[in-house]
XYZ file of C-alpha atoms in Angstrom:
84
model
C -4.967 -5.625 6.932
C -6.459 -6.260 10.365
C -6.636 -2.535 11.130
C -8.616 -1.860 7.956
C -10.754 -5.003 8.280
C -9.587 -6.614 5.052
C -7.683 -9.762 4.172
C -3.905 -9.644 3.589
C -4.600 -10.986 0.092
C -6.628 -7.832 -0.588
C -3.575 -5.681 0.109
C -1.410 -7.769 -2.182
C -4.114 -8.149 -4.835
C -5.028 -6.028 -7.822
C -8.285 -4.531 -6.498
C -8.546 -0.779 -7.063
C -11.312 0.022 -4.553
C -10.500 2.540 -1.830
C -11.028 -0.243 0.717
C -7.932 -1.948 -0.694
C -5.871 0.904 -2.127
C -5.381 2.941 1.059
C -4.239 -0.099 3.078
C -1.888 -1.032 0.213
C -0.415 2.480 0.130
C 0.006 2.446 3.913
C 1.692 -0.956 3.764
C 4.119 0.277 1.139
C 4.782 3.403 3.191
C 5.554 1.423 6.359
C 7.693 -1.041 4.389
C 9.800 1.855 3.176
C 9.839 4.139 6.224
C 10.169 1.595 9.036
C 11.825 -1.381 7.382
C 13.927 0.597 4.874
C 13.122 -1.905 2.125
C 14.224 -0.670 -1.325
C 11.479 0.491 -3.686
C 12.207 -2.285 -6.159
C 11.870 -4.989 -3.486
C 8.601 -3.480 -2.212
C 7.396 -3.477 -5.811
C 8.237 -7.175 -6.068
C 6.305 -7.936 -2.865
C 3.220 -6.025 -4.000
C 3.537 -6.939 -7.705
C 3.889 -3.258 -8.619
C 6.461 -1.203 -10.480
C 8.950 0.650 -8.266
C 7.622 3.983 -9.539
C 4.150 3.024 -8.292
C 5.667 2.279 -4.892
C 7.431 5.645 -4.877
C 4.158 7.404 -5.705
C 2.349 5.541 -2.930
C 4.994 6.415 -0.358
C 4.975 10.088 -1.410
C 1.180 10.202 -1.328
C 1.024 8.904 2.265
C 3.901 11.152 3.383
C 2.199 14.194 1.872
C -1.094 13.317 3.587
C 0.715 13.016 6.916
C 2.546 16.302 6.323
C -0.662 18.216 5.595
C -2.412 16.606 8.578
C -4.984 14.639 6.590
C -7.194 13.417 9.410
C -8.156 10.005 7.983
C -4.649 9.004 6.973
C -3.040 10.595 10.016
C -5.320 8.710 12.384
C -4.704 5.433 10.577
C -0.958 6.081 10.525
C -0.820 6.801 14.267
C -2.990 3.815 15.202
C -0.966 1.400 13.078
C 2.324 2.852 14.323
C 1.193 2.276 17.929
C 0.499 -1.379 17.124
C 3.858 -1.780 15.407
C 5.802 0.030 18.125
C 4.092 -0.700 21.477
């Protein structure tokens, strides 16, 4: 949330603006990839269905794989903060 300049409640909320959706997708991605939390549990945390979580994780992974500049830069910056 801090990286994107939004409140943690915005990530966990229902807002569908890009300002909230990308950080939410990234949070779900890191929850799955770094913490190995099951999709269903991530869905519970974010009040989303597990299939929504799976789609979010795949979307971020695909963006990283194709070298999407915006998502790749955000991913690398957040990863540096999480793993100093």
